[in-house]
Tab-separated table of C-alpha atoms and ligand atoms in Angstrom:
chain	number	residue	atom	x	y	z
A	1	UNK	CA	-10.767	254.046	-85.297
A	2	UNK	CA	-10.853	257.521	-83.916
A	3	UNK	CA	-7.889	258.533	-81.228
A	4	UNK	CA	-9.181	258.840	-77.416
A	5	UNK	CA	-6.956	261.266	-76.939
A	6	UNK	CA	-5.577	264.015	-79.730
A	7	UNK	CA	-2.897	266.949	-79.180
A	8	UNK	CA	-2.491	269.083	-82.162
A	9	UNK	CA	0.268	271.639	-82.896
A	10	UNK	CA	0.695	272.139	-78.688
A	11	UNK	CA	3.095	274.507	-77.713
A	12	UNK	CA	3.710	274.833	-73.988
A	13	UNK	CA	6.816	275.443	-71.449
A	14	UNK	CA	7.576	277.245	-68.210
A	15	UNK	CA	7.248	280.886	-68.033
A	16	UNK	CA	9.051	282.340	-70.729
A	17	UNK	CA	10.749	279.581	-71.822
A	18	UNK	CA	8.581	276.902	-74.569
A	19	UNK	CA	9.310	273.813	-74.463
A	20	UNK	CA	7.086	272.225	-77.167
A	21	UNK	CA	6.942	273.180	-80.720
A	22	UNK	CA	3.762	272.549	-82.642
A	23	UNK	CA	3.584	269.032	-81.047
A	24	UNK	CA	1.324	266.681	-82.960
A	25	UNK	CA	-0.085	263.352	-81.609
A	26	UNK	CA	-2.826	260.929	-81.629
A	27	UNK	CA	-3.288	258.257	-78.876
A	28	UNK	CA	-5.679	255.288	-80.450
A	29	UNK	CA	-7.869	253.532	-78.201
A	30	UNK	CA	-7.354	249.994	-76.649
A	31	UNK	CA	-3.320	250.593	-77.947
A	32	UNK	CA	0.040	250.767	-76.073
A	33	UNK	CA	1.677	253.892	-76.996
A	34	UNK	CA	4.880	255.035	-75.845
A	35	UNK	CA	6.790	257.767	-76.186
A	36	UNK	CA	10.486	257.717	-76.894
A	37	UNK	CA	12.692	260.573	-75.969
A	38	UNK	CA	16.246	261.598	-74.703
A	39	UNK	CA	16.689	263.595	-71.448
A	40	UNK	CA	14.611	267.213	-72.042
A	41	UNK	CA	13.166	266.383	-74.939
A	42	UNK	CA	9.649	267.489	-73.460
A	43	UNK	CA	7.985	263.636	-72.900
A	44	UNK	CA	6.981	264.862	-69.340
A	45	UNK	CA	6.027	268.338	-69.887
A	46	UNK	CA	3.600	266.982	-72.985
A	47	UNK	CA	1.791	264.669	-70.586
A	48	UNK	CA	2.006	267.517	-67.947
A	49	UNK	CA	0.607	269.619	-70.816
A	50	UNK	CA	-2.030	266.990	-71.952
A	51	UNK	CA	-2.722	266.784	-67.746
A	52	UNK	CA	-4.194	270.521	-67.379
A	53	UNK	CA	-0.878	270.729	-65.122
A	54	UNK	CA	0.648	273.690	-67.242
A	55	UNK	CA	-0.668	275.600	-70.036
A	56	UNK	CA	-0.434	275.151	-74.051
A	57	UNK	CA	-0.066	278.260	-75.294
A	58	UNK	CA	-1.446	277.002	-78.310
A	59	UNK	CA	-2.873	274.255	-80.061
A	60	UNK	CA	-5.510	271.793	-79.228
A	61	UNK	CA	-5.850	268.755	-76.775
A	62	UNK	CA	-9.173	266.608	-77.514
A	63	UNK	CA	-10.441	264.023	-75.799
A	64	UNK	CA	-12.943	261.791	-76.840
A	65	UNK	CA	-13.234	264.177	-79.631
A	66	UNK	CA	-14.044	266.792	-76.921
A	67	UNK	CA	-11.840	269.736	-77.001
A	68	UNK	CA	-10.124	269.830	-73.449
A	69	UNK	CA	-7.411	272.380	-74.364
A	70	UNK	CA	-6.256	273.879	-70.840
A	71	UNK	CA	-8.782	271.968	-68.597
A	72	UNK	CA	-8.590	271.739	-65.170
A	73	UNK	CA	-6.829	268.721	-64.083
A	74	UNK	CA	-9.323	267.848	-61.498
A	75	UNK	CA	-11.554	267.401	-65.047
A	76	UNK	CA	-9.462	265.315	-66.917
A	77	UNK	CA	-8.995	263.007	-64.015
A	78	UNK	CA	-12.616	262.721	-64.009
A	79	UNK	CA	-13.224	262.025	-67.704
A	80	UNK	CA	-10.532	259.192	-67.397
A	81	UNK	CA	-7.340	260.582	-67.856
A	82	UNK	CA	-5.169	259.645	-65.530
A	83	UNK	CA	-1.431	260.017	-64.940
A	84	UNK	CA	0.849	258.065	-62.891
A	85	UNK	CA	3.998	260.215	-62.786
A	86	UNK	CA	7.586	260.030	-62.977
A	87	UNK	CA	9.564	259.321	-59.341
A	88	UNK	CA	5.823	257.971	-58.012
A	89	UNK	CA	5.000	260.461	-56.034
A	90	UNK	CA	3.370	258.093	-53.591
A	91	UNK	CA	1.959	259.537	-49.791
A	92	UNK	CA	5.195	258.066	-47.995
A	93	UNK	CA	4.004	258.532	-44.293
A	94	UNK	CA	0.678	257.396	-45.852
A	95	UNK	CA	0.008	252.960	-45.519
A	96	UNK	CA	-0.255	251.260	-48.642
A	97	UNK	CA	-3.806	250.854	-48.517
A	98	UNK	CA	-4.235	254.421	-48.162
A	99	UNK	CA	-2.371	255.285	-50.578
A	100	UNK	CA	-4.648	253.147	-52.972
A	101	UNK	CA	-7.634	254.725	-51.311
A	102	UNK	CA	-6.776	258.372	-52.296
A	103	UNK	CA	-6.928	257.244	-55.941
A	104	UNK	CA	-10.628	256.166	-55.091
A	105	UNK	CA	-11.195	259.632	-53.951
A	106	UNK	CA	-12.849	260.919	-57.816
A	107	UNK	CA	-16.831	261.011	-57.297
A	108	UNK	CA	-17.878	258.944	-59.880
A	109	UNK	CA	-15.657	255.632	-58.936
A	110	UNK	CA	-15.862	256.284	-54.716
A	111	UNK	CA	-18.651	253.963	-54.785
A	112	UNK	CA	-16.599	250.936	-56.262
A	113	UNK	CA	-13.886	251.206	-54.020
A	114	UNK	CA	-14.169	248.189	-52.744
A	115	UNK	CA	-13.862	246.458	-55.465
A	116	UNK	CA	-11.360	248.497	-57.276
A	117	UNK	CA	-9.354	248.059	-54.045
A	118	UNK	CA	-10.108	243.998	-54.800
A	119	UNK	CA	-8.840	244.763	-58.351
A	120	UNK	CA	-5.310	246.404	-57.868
A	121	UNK	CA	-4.594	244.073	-54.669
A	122	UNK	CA	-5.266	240.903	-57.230
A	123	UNK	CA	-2.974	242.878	-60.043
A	124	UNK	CA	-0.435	243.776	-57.125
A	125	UNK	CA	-0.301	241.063	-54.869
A	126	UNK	CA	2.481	242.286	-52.826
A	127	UNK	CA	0.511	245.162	-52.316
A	128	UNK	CA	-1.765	243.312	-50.586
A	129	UNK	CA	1.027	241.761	-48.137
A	130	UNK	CA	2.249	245.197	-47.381
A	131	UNK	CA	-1.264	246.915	-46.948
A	132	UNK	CA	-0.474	248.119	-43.447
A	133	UNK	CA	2.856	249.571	-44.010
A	134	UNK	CA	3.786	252.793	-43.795
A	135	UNK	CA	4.848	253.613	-48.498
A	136	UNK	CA	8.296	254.822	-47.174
A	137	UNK	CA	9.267	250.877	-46.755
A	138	UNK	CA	8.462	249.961	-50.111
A	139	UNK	CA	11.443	249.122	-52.500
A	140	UNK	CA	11.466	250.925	-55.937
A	141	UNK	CA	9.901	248.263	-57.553
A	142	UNK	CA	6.474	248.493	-54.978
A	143	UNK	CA	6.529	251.981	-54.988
A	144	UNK	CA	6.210	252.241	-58.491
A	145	UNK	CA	3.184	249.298	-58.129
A	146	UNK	CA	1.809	251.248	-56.188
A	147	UNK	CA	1.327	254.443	-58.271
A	148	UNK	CA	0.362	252.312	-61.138
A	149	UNK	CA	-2.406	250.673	-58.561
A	150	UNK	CA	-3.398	253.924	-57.367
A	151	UNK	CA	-4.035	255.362	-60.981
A	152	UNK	CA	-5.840	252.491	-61.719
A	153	UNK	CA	-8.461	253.192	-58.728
A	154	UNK	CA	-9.143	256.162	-60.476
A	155	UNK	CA	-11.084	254.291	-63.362
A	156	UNK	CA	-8.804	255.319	-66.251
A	157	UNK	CA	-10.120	255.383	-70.053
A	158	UNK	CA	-6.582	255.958	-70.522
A	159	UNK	CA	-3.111	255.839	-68.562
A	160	UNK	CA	-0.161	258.079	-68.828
A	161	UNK	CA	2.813	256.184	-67.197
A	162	UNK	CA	5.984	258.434	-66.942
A	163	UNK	CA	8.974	256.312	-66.880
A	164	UNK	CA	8.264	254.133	-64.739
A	165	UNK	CA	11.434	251.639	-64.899
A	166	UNK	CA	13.422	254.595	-63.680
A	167	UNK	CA	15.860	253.224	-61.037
A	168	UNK	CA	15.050	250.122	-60.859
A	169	UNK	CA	16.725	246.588	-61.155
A	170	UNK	CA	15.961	245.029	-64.435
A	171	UNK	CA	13.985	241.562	-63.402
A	172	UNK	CA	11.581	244.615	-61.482
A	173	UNK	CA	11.588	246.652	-64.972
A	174	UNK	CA	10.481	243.481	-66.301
A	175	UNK	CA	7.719	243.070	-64.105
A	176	UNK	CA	6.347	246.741	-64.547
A	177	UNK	CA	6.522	246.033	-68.547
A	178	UNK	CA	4.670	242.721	-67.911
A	179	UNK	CA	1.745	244.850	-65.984
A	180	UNK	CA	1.280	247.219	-68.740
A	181	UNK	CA	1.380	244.777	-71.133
A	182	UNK	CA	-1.535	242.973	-69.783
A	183	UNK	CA	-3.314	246.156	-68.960
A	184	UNK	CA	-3.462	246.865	-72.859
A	185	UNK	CA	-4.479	243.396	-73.429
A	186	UNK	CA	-7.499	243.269	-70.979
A	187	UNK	CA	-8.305	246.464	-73.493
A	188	UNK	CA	-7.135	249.800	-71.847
A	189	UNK	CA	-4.871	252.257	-73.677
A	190	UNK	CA	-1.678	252.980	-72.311
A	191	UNK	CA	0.533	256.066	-72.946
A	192	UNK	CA	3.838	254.985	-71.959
A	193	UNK	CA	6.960	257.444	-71.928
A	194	UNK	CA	10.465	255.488	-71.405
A	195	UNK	CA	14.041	256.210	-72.212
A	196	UNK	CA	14.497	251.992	-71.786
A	197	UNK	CA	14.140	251.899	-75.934
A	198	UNK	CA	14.396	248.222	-76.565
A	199	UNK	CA	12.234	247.532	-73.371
A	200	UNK	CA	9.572	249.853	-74.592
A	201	UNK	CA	9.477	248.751	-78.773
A	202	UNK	CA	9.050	245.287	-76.925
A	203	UNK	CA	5.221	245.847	-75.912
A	204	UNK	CA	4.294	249.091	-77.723
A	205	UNK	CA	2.036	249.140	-80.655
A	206	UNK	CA	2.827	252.641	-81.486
A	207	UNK	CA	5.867	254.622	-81.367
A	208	UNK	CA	6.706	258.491	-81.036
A	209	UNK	CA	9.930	259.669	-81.089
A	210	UNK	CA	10.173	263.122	-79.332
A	211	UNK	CA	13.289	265.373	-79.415
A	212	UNK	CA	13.733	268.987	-78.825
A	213	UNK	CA	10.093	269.805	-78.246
A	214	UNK	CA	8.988	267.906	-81.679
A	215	UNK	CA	8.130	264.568	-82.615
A	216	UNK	CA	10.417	263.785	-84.940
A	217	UNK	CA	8.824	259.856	-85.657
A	218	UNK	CA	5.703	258.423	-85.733
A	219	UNK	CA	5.665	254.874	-86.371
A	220	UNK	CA	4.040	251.104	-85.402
A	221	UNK	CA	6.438	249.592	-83.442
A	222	UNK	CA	6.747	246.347	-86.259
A	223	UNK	CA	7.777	249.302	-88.264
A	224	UNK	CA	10.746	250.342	-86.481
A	225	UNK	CA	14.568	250.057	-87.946
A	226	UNK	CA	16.410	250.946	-84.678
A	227	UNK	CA	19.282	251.828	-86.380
A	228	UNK	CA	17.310	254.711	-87.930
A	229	UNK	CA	15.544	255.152	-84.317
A	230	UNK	CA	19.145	255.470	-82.543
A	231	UNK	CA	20.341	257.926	-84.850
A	232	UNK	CA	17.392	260.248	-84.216
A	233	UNK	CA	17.183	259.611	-80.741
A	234	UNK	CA	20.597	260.717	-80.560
A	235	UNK	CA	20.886	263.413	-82.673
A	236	UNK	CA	20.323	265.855	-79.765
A	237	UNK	CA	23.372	264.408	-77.889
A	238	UNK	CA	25.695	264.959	-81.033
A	239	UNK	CA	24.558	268.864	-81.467
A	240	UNK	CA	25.153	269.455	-77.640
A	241	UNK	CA	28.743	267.796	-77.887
A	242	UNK	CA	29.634	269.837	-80.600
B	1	ATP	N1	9.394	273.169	-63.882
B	1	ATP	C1	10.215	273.539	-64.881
B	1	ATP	N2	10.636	274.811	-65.019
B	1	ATP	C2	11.455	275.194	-66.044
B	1	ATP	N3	11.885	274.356	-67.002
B	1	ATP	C3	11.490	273.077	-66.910
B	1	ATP	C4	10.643	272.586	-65.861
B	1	ATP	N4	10.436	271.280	-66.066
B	1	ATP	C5	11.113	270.958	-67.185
B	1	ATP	N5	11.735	272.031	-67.691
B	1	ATP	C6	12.569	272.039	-68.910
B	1	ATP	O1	11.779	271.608	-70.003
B	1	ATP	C7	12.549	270.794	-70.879
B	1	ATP	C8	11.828	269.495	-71.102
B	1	ATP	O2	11.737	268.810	-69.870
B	1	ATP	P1	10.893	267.491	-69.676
B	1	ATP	O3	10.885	267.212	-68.225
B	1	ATP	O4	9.597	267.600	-70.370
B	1	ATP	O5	11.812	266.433	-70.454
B	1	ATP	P2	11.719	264.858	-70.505
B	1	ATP	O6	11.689	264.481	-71.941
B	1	ATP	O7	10.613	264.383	-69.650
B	1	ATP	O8	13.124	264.426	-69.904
B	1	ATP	P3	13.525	263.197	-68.932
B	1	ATP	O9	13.687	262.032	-69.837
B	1	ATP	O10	14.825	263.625	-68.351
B	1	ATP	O11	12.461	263.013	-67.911
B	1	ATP	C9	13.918	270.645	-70.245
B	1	ATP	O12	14.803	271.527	-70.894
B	1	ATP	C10	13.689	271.046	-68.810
B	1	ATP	O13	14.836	271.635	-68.256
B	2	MG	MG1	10.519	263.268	-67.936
């Protein structure tokens, strides 16, 4: 089957410092990917990248085989792409519910709000307790239910999830992994970026490693030796110490 989403040799950064180096990735449709990385190795700034949010420099970002190289973000949030980012970023003096409501805001799903609304209150029931209270008195574990609930008003063909067990108390990490697992299994494809290895390898289908800018594996995650995974994950760590 034919990757939703493709980025091909994508070099990007900030200002005149790259970050990426010739990145090469395909996300397959209906699959779990995540992406692997150590601290700076460029898992955010490829989604932000992939987002519109800052510019490749070069290279090629397709989706749906369409080339979307540098598109405006408004765009790919509108074809489907849709990124829940790292730390939330939920509307904190916003209500729950309203919070949920600005990810209806996209023209072509404002008509199902309702029942996208009905959707992510069913997925989140908690969210549903706390729909009159103000974000800011969610715990960790809501707030990041919340983002994930919001992003999934918007419609998504696919989801980019940026870390989101960071900070949070492992029986709640274990909830968020439980969501996304179920969200690939009702069929939706799922770009997940995590540092929480052994969490991640546990519901992933596919598996890129990404270090210094590169991707440095590409595997299925029944194909993993973490051994082998660990010592390129860590690599980066060992030339920095030395
Ligand atoms: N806004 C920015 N301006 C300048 N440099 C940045 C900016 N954001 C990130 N960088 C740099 O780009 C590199 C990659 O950062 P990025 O956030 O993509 O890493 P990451 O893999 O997501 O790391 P983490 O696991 O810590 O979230 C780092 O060296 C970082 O310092
Ligand atoms: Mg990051």
């Amino acid at each position: 089957m034919a990757n939703l989403l493709d980025v091909q040799s994508v070099r990007a950064g900030y200002g005149s410092i790259n970050v990426l180096w010739d990145m090469t990735l395909g996300i397959p449709e209906g699959k779990l990917t995540c992406i692997l990385g150590p601290n700076g190795g460029g898992k955010t700034t490829l989604l932000r990248t992939i987002m519109g949010l800052i510019p490749a420099s070069a290279g090629n970002v397709s989706f749906e085989g369409r080339d979307c190289t540098n598109e405006k973000t408004w765009n790919m949030v509108s074809q489907g792409v849709v990124m829940i980012p790292e730390g939330r970023m939920i509307f904190r003096d916003m209500t729950v519910e309203d919070n949920l409501l600005v990810g209806a805001f996209p023209k072509k799903c404002r008509a199902r709000y309702k029942q996208n609304l009905d959707m992510a209150y069913q997925m989140f029931p908690r969210l549903k307790e706390r729909r009159d209270q103000l974000a800011s008195s969610l715990s960790g574990g809501e707030a990041q239910m919340l983002a994930m609930g919001r992003g999934l008003m918007e419609e998504p063909k696919v989801i980019l999830v940026d870390e989101p067990s960071l900070g949070l108390a492992p029986v709640i990490v274990d909830e968020v992994m439980g969501i996304l697992d179920n969200l690939r299994n009702q069929g939706r494809t799922i770009v997940l970026v995590e540092q929480n290895t052994n969490k991640a390898l546990a519901i992933a289908d596919h598996v890129h490693l990404v270090r210094g800018g590169k991707v440095v594996l590409s595997q299925d995650a029944d194909q993993v030796d973490l051994a082998h995974l660990h010592d390129l994950y860590f690599a980066r760590d060992h030339q920095n110490a030395s």
